[in-house]
Coordinates of C-alpha atoms and ligand atoms in Angstrom, one line a residue:
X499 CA 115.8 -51.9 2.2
X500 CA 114.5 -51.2 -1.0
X501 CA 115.9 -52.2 -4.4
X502 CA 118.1 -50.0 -5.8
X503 CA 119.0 -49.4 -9.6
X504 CA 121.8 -47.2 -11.7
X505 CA 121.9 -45.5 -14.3
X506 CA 125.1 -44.7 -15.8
X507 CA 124.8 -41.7 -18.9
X508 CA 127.3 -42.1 -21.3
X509 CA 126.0 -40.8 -24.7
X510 CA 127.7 -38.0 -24.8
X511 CA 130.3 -37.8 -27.7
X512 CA 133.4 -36.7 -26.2
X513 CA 134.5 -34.7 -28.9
X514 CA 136.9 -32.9 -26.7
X515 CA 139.0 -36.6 -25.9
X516 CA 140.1 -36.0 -30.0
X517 CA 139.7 -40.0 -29.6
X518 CA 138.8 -43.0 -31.2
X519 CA 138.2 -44.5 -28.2
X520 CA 135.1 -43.7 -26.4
X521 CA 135.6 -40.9 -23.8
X522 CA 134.4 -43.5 -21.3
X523 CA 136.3 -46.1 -22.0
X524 CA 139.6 -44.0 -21.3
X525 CA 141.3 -45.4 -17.9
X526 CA 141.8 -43.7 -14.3
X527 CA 144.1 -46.0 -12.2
X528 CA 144.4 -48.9 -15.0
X529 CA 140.5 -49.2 -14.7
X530 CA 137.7 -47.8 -17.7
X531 CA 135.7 -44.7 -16.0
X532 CA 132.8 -46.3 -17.1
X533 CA 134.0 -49.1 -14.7
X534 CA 134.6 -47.1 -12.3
X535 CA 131.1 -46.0 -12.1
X536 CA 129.7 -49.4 -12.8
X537 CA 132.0 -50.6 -9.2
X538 CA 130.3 -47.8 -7.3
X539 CA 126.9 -48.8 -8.2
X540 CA 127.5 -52.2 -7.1
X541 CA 129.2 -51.4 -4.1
X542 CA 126.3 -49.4 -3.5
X543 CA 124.1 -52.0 -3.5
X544 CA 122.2 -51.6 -6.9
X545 CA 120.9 -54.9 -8.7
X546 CA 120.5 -53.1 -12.0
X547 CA 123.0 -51.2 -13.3
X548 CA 122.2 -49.7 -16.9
X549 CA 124.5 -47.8 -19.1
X550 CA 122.6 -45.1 -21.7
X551 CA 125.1 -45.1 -25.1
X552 CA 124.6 -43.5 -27.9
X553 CA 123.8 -44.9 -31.8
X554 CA 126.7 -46.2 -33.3
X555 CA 129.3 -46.6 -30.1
X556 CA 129.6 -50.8 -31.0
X557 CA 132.9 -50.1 -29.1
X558 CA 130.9 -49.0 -25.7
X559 CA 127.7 -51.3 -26.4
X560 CA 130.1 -54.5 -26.8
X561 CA 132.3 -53.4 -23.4
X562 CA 128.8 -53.2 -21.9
X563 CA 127.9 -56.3 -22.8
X564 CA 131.2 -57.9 -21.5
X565 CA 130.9 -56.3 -18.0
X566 CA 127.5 -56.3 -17.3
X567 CA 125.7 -58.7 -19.8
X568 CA 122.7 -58.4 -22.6
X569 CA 120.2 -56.2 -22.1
X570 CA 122.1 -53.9 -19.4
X571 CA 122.2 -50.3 -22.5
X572 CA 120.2 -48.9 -23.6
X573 CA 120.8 -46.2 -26.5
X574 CA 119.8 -42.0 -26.8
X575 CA 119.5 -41.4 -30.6
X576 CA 119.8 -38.4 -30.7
X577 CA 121.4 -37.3 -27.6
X578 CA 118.8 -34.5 -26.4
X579 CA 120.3 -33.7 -23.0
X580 CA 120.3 -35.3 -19.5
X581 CA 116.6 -35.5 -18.7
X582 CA 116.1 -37.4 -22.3
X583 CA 119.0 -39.9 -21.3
X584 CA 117.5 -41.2 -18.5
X585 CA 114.1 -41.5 -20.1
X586 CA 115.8 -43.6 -22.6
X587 CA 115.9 -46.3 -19.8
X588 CA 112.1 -46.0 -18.8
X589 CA 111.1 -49.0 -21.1
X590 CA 113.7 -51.3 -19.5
X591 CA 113.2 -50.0 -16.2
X592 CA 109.4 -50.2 -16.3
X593 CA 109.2 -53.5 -14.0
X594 CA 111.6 -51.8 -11.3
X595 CA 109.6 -50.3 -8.1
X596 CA 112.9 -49.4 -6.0
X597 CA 114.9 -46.3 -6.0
X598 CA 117.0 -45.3 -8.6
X599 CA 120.7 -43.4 -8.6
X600 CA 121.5 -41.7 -11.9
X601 CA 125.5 -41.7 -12.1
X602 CA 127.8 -40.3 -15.0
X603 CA 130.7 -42.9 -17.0
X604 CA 133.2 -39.7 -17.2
X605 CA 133.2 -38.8 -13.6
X606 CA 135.3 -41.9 -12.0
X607 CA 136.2 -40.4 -8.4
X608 CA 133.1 -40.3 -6.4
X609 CA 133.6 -42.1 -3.2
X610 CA 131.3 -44.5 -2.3
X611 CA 130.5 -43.2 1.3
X612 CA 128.8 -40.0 -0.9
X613 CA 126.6 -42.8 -3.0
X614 CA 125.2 -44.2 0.5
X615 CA 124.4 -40.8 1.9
X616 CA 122.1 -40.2 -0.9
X617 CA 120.3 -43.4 -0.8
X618 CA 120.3 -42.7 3.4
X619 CA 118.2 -39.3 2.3
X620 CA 115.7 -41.6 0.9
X621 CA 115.5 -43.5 3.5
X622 CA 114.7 -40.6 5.5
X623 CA 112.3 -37.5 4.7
X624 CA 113.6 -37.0 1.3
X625 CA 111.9 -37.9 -1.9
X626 CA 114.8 -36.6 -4.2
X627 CA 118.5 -36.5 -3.4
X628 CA 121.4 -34.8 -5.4
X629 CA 125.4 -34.7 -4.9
X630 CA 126.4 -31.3 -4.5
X631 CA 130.1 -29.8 -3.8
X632 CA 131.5 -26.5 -3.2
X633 CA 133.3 -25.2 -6.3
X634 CA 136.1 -22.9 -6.3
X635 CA 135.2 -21.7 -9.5
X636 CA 131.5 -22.8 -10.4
X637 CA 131.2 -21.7 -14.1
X638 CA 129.4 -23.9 -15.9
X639 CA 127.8 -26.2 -13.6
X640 CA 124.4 -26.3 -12.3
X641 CA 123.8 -24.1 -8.8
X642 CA 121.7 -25.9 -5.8
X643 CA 119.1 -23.4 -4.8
X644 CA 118.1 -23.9 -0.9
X645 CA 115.2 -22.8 0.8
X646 CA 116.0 -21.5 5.1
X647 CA 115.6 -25.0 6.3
X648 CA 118.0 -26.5 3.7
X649 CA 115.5 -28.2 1.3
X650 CA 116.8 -28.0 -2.0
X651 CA 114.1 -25.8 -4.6
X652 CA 115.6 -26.2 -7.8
X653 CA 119.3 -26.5 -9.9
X654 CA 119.7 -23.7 -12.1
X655 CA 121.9 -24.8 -15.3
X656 CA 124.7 -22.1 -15.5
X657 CA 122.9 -20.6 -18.8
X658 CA 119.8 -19.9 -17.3
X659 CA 121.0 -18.6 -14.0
X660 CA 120.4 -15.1 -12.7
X661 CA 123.8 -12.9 -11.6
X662 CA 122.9 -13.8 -7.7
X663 CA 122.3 -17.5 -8.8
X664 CA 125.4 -17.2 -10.6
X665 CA 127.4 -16.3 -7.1
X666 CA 126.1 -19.5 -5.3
X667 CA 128.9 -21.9 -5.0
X668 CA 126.9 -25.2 -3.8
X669 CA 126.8 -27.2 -7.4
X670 CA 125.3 -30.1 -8.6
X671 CA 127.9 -32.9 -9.6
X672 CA 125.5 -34.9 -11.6
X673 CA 124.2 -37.2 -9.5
X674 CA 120.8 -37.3 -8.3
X675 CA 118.8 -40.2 -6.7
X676 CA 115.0 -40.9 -6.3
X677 CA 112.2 -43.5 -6.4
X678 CA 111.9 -44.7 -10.0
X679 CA 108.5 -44.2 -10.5
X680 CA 108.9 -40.4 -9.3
X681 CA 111.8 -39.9 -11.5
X682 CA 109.7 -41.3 -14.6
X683 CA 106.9 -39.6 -13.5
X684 CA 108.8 -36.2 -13.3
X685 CA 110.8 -36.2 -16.0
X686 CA 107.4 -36.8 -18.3
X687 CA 107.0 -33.0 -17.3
X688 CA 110.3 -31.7 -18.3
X689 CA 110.7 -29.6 -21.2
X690 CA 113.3 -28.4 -23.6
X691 CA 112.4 -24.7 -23.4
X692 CA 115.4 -23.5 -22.1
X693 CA 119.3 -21.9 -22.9
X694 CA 120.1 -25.3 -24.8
X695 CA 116.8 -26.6 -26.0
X696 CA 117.7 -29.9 -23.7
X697 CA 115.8 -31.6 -21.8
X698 CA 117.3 -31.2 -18.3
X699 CA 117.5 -34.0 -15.6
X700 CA 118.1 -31.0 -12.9
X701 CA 114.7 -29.7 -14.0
X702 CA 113.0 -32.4 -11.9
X703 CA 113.9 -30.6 -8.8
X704 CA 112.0 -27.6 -9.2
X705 CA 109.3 -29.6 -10.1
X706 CA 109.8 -32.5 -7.3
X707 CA 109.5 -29.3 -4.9
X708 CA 106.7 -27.4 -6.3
X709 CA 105.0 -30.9 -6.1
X710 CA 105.6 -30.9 -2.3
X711 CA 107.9 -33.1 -2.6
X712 CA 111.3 -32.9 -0.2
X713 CA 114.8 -32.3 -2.3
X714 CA 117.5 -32.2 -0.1
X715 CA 121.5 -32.1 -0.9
X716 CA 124.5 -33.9 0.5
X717 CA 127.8 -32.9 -0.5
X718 CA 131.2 -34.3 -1.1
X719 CA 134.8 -32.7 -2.3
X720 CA 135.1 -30.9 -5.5
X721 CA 138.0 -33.2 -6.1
X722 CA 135.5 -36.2 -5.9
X723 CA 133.3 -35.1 -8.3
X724 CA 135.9 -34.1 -11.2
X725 CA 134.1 -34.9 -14.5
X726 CA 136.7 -35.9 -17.6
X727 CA 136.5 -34.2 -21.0
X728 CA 139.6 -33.8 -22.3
X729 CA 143.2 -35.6 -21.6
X730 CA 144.2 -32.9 -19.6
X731 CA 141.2 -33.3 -17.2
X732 CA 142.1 -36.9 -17.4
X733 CA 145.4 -36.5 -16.3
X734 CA 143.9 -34.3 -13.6
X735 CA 141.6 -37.3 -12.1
X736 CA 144.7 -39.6 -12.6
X737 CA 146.5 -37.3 -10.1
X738 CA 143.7 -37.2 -7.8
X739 CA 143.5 -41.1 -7.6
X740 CA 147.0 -41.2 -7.6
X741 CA 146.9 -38.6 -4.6
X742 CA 144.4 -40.1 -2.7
X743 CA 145.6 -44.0 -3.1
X744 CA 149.5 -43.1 -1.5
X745 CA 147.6 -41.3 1.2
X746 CA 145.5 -44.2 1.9
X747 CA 148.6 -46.5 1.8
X748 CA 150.8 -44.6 4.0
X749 CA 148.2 -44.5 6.6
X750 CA 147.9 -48.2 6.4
X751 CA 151.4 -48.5 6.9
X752 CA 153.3 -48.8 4.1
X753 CA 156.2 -46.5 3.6
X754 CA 156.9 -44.5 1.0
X755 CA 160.3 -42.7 0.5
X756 CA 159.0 -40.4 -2.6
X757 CA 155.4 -40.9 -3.0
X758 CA 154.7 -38.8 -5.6
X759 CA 157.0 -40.9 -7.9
X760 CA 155.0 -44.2 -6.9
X761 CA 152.0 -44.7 -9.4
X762 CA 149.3 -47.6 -8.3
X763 CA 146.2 -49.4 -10.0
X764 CA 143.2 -49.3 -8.6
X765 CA 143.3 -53.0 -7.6
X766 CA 147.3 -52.7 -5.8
X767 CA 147.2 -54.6 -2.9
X768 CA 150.1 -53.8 -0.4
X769 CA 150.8 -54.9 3.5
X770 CA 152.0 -53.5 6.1
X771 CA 155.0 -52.4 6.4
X772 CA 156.0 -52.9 3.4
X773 CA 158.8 -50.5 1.7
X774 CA 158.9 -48.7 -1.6
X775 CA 161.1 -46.8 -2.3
X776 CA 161.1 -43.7 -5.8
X777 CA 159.8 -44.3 -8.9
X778 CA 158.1 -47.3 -8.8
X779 CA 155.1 -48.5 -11.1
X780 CA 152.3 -51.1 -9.9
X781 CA 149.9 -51.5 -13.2
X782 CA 147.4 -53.4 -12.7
X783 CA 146.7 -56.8 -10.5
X784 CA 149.7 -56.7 -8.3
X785 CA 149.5 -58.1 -4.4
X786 CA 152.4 -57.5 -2.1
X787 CA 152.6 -59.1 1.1
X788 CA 153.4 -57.3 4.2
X789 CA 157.3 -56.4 5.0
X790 CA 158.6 -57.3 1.6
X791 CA 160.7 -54.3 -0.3
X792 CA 159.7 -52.8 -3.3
X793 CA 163.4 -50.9 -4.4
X794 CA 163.6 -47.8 -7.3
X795 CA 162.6 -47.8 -10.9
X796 CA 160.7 -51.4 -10.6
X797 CA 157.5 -52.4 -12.6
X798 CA 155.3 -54.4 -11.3
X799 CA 152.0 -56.3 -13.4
X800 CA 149.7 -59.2 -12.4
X801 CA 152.6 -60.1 -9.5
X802 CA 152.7 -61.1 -6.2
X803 CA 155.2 -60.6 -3.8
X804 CA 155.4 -62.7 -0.5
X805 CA 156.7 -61.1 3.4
X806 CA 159.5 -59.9 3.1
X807 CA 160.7 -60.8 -0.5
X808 CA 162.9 -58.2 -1.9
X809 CA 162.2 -56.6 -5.5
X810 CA 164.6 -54.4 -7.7
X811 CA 166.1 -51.7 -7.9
X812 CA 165.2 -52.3 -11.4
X813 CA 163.3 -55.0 -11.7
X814 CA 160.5 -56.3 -14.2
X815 CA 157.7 -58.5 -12.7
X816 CA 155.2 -59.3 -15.3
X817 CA 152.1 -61.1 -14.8
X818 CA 152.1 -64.7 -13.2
X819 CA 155.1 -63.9 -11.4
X820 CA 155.0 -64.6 -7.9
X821 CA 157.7 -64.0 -6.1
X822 CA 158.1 -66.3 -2.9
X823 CA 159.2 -65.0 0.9
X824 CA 162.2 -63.5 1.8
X825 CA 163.4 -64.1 -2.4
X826 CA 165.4 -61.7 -4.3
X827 CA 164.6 -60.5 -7.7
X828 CA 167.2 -57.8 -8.4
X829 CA 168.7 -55.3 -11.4
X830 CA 167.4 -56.0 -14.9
X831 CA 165.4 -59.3 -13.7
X832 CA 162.5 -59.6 -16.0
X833 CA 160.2 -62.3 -14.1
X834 CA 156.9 -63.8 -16.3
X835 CA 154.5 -66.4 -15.2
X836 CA 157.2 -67.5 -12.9
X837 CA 156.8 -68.5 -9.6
X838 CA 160.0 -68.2 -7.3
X839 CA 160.6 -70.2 -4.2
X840 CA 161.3 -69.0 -0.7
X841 CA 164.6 -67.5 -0.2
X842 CA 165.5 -68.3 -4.2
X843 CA 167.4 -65.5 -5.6
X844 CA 167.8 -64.0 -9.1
X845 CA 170.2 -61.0 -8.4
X846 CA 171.0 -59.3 -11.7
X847 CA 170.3 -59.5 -15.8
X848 CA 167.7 -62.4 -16.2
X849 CA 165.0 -63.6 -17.7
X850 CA 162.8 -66.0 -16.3
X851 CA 159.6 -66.8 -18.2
X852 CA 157.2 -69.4 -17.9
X853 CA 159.2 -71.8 -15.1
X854 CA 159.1 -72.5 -11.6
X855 CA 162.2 -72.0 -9.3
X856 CA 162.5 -74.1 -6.2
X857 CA 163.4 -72.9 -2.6
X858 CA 166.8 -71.3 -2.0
X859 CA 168.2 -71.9 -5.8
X860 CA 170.8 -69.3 -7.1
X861 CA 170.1 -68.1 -10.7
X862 CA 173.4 -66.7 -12.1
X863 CA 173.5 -62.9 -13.5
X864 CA 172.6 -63.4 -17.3
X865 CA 170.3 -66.3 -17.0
X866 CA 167.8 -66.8 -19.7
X867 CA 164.9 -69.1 -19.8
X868 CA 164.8 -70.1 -23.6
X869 CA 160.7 -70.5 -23.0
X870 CA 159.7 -69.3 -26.9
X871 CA 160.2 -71.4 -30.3
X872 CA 159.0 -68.5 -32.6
X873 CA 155.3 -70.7 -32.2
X874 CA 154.9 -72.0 -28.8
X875 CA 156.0 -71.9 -24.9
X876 CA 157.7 -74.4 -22.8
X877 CA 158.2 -74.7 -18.9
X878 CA 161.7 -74.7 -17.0
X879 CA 161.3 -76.3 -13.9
X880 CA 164.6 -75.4 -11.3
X881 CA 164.9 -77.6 -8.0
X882 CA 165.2 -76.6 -4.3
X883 CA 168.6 -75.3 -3.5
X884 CA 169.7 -75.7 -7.1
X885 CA 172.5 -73.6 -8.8
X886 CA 172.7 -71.8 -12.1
X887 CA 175.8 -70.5 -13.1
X888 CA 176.1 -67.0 -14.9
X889 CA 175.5 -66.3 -18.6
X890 CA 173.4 -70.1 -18.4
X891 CA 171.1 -70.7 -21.7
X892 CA 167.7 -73.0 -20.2
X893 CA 166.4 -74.5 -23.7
X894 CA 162.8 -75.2 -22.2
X895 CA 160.9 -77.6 -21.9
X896 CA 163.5 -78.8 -19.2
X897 CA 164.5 -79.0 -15.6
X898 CA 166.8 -78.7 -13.3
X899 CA 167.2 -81.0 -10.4
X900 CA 167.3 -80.3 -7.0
X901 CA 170.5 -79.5 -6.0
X902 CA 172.4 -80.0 -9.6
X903 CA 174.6 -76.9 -10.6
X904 CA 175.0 -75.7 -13.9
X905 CA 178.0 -74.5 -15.1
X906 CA 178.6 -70.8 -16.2
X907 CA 178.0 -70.4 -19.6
X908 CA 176.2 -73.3 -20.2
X909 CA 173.8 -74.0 -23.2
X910 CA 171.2 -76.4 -21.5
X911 CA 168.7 -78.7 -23.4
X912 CA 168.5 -82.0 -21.8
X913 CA 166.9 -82.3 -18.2
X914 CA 169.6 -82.2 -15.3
X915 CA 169.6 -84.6 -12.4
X916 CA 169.5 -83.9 -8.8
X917 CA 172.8 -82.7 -7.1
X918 CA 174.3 -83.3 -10.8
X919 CA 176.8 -80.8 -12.0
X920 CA 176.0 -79.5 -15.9
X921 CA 178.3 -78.4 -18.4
X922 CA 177.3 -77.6 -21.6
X923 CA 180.0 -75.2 -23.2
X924 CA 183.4 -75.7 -25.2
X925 CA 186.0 -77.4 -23.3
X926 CA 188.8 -74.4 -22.4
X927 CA 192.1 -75.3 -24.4
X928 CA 194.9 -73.9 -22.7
X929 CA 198.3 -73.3 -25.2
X930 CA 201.4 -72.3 -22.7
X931 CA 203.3 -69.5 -24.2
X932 CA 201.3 -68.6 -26.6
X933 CA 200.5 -65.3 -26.4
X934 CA 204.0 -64.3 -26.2
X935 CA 205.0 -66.0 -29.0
X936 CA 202.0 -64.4 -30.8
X937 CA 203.1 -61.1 -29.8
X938 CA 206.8 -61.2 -31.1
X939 CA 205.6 -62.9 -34.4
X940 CA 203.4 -59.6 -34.8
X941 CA 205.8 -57.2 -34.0
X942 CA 208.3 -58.7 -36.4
X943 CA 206.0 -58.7 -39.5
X944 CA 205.4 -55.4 -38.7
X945 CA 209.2 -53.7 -38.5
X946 CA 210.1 -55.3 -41.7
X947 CA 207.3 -53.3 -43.6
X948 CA 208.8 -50.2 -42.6
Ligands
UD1_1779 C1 125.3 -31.4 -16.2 C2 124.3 -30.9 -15.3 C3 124.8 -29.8 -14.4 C4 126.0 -30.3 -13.6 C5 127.0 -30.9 -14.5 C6 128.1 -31.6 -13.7 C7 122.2 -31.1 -16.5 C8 121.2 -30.3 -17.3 N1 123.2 -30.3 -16.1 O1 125.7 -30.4 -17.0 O2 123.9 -29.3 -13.5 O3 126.6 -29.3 -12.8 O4 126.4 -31.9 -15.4 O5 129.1 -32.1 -14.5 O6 122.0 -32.2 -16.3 N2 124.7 -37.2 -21.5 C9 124.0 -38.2 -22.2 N3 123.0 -37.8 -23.1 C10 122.8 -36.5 -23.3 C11 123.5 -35.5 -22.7 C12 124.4 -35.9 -21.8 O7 124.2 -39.4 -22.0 O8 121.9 -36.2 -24.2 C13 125.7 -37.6 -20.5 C14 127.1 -37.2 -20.9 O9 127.8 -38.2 -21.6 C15 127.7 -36.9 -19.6 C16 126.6 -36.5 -18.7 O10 125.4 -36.9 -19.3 O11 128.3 -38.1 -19.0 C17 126.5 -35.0 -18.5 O12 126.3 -34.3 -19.7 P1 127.0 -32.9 -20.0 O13 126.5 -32.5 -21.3 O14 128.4 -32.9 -19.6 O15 126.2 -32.0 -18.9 P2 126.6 -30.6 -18.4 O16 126.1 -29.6 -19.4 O17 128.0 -30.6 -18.0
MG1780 MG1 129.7 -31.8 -18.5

């Protein structure tokens, strides 16, 4: 197989975002587009993935830099159009003889399965391949010209396109793959005389083809292809992934009573037959093992769930919770870097941060892990089978043996021993008769101010 590279184009200024944030670096299913694209050129095989920035986006260079390392942008100063982007790379690509995929950071849905087909074309007759869809309403992209036998001879930018050009529904998404050197070699030509005064990319397949060279086209969904401008195309590909990721899951077997209420991440993991029921929200870095139950209105971060462990209605996992089998975490549980035992249940109104809670202990309704001084964080350790009674204070660091119970109401700051019962509360005073005789003092004092 030959080497393949990418080359991401993300100079553009995305004045349309009205952002401080670069366009690129807005998310689609808790994930940067940019990073989207970057995860589709790896999946696709590429050993050098570059990103073109403009001058002055530190934001974007520095993200770069994180995900991909030194030397992986390059920047357009000034932006002169798509064909002047990519030649921005040919200095840092200069040493690379495999083929080459130019992708776009603002267009975060295309599936990799389209990616391969492109580089398949090369492997086949085709010297150039582009990524074309059917648009229901073409406007302003690029046209595919084809010749009889389906060889692409040119893309026509919207601008420059005659009224029967204009009616031709086959556009180009963007992305466009080739040898490198061809590329290079063929974009040296390209000039800026046209509608814009850019220099286009899609000029280099009228002049691949007049060369003798063999363009050819494969195509995906529109909805694959969606390019992000503004917020309200950003909420459109949000929808799309959204969309697309309950479809997958329900076809993997997991059930969903009102999926278009349940909102996932682009890394959610869920098993089979698992259950989630409305209004549910996994952000980012959740894994749920198969049959557990996922109830309405939970939120879910950085969790895992084990079989069969059941989850809200109304429940708060935050990250480093990880919720054992067959446990309960239910209303108003708020669950951080927690780790629950097997069959351990938390039913209602907690908070349990930064512990660990053994296998088959009861945590009362109103149970707070007292994990934060105002400077730092300490652990609560729980035991197998132990039992915390209701409206409990945990003053951490401390721990609770196996087996102790704490009594309801209890203020906790010294460690507990196993199968030790805990009180630590005001001793109830009982007065007999009391309120009675409270009662008739009152009513007396207040007949004789009348
Ligand atoms: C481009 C294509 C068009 C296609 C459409 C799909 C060209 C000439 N036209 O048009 O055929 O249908 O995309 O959405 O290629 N960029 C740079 N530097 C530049 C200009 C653009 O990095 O100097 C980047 C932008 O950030 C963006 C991408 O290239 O990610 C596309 O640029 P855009 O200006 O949106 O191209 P279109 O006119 O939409
Ligand atoms: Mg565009």
């Amino acid at each position: 197989m030959q080497d393949r590279a990418a080359l991401i184009l993300a100079a553009g200024q995305g004045t349309r975002m009205k952002s401080e944030l670069p366009k690129v670096l807005h998310k689609v299913g808790g994930r940067a587009m940019l990073d989207w694209s970057i995860d589709l050129a790896r999946r696709a095989g590429c050993s050098r993935i570059i990103v073109v920035v403009s001058a002055g986006s530190q934001q974007l260079q520095q993200h770069v830099t994180n995900v991909l390392g030194d030397d992986a942008f390059v920047i357009q100063d000034p932006p002169l159009g798509t064909g002047h982007a990519v030649r921005a790379a040919e200095d840092a690509l200069k040493d690379f003889a495999g083929n080459l995929i130019v992708l776009y950071g603002d267009c975060p849905l295309i599936p990799e399965t389209a990616v391969s087909a492109l580089f398949d074309e090369l492997s086949g007759e085709a010297d150039l391949g582009v990524l074309g869809f059917e648009a229901e309403d073409p406007g302003a992209y690029g046209r595919l010209i084809r010749n009889a036998d389906g060889n692409l001879e040119g893309i026509v930018e919207a601008k420059e396109a005659s009224p029967e050009q204009l009616a031709i529904n086959l556009c180009n998404s963007g992305v466009m793959a080739g040898a490198c050197d061809l590329v290079f070699d063929l974009l040296s030509k390209v000039t800026n005389d046209n509608a814009k005064g850019e220099y286009y990319l899609t000029d280099i397949v009228g002049l691949a083809h007049a060369a003798g060279s063999v363009c050819r086209a494969v195509t995906c969904d529109e909805d694959d292809v969606l390019g992000v401008n503004s917020r309200v195309e950003l909420a459109a590909a949000e929808a799309i992934f959204q969309a697309k990721t309950r479809s997958a899951f329900m076809k993997a077997g997991v059930t969903l009573t009102a999926p278009e209420t349940v909102f996932f991440s682009y890394d959610t993991e869920i098993g089979a037959d698992v259950m989630i029921e409305p209004n549910v929200v996994f952000a980012t870095g959740v894994h749920v093992q198969p049959k557990a139950r996922i109830r309405a209105f939970s939120h879910l971060e950085g969790a895992q769930v084990r079989s069969g462990a059941e989850i809200g209605p109304y429940a708060r996992l935050r990250p480093g919770a990880d919720i054992g089998e067959n446990a309960r975490i239910g209303n108003f549980v708020e669950v951080k870097n927690t780790a629950v035992g097997e069959g351990a249940k938390a039913n209602h109104l907690a908070y349990l941060g930064d512990g660990a809670i053994g296998p088959g202990a009861n945590i009362g309704a109103g149970t707070i892990f007292c994990n934060y001084d105002g400077f730092l964080k300490y652990r609560t350790s729980i035991g197998a089978g132990a039992f915390v009674g209701s409206n409990s204070a945990l003053v951490a660091p401390v721990s609770i043996g196996e087996g102790a119970i704490v009594g309801s109401g209890s203020v906790i700051t010294n460690d507990v021993s196993p199968d030790a019962l805990a009180l630590g509360r005001g001793q109830q005073v009982e007065k007999p008769g009391w309120a009675k005789g409270f009662r008739e003092k009152k009513k007396r004092e207040k007949s004789s101010k009348r």
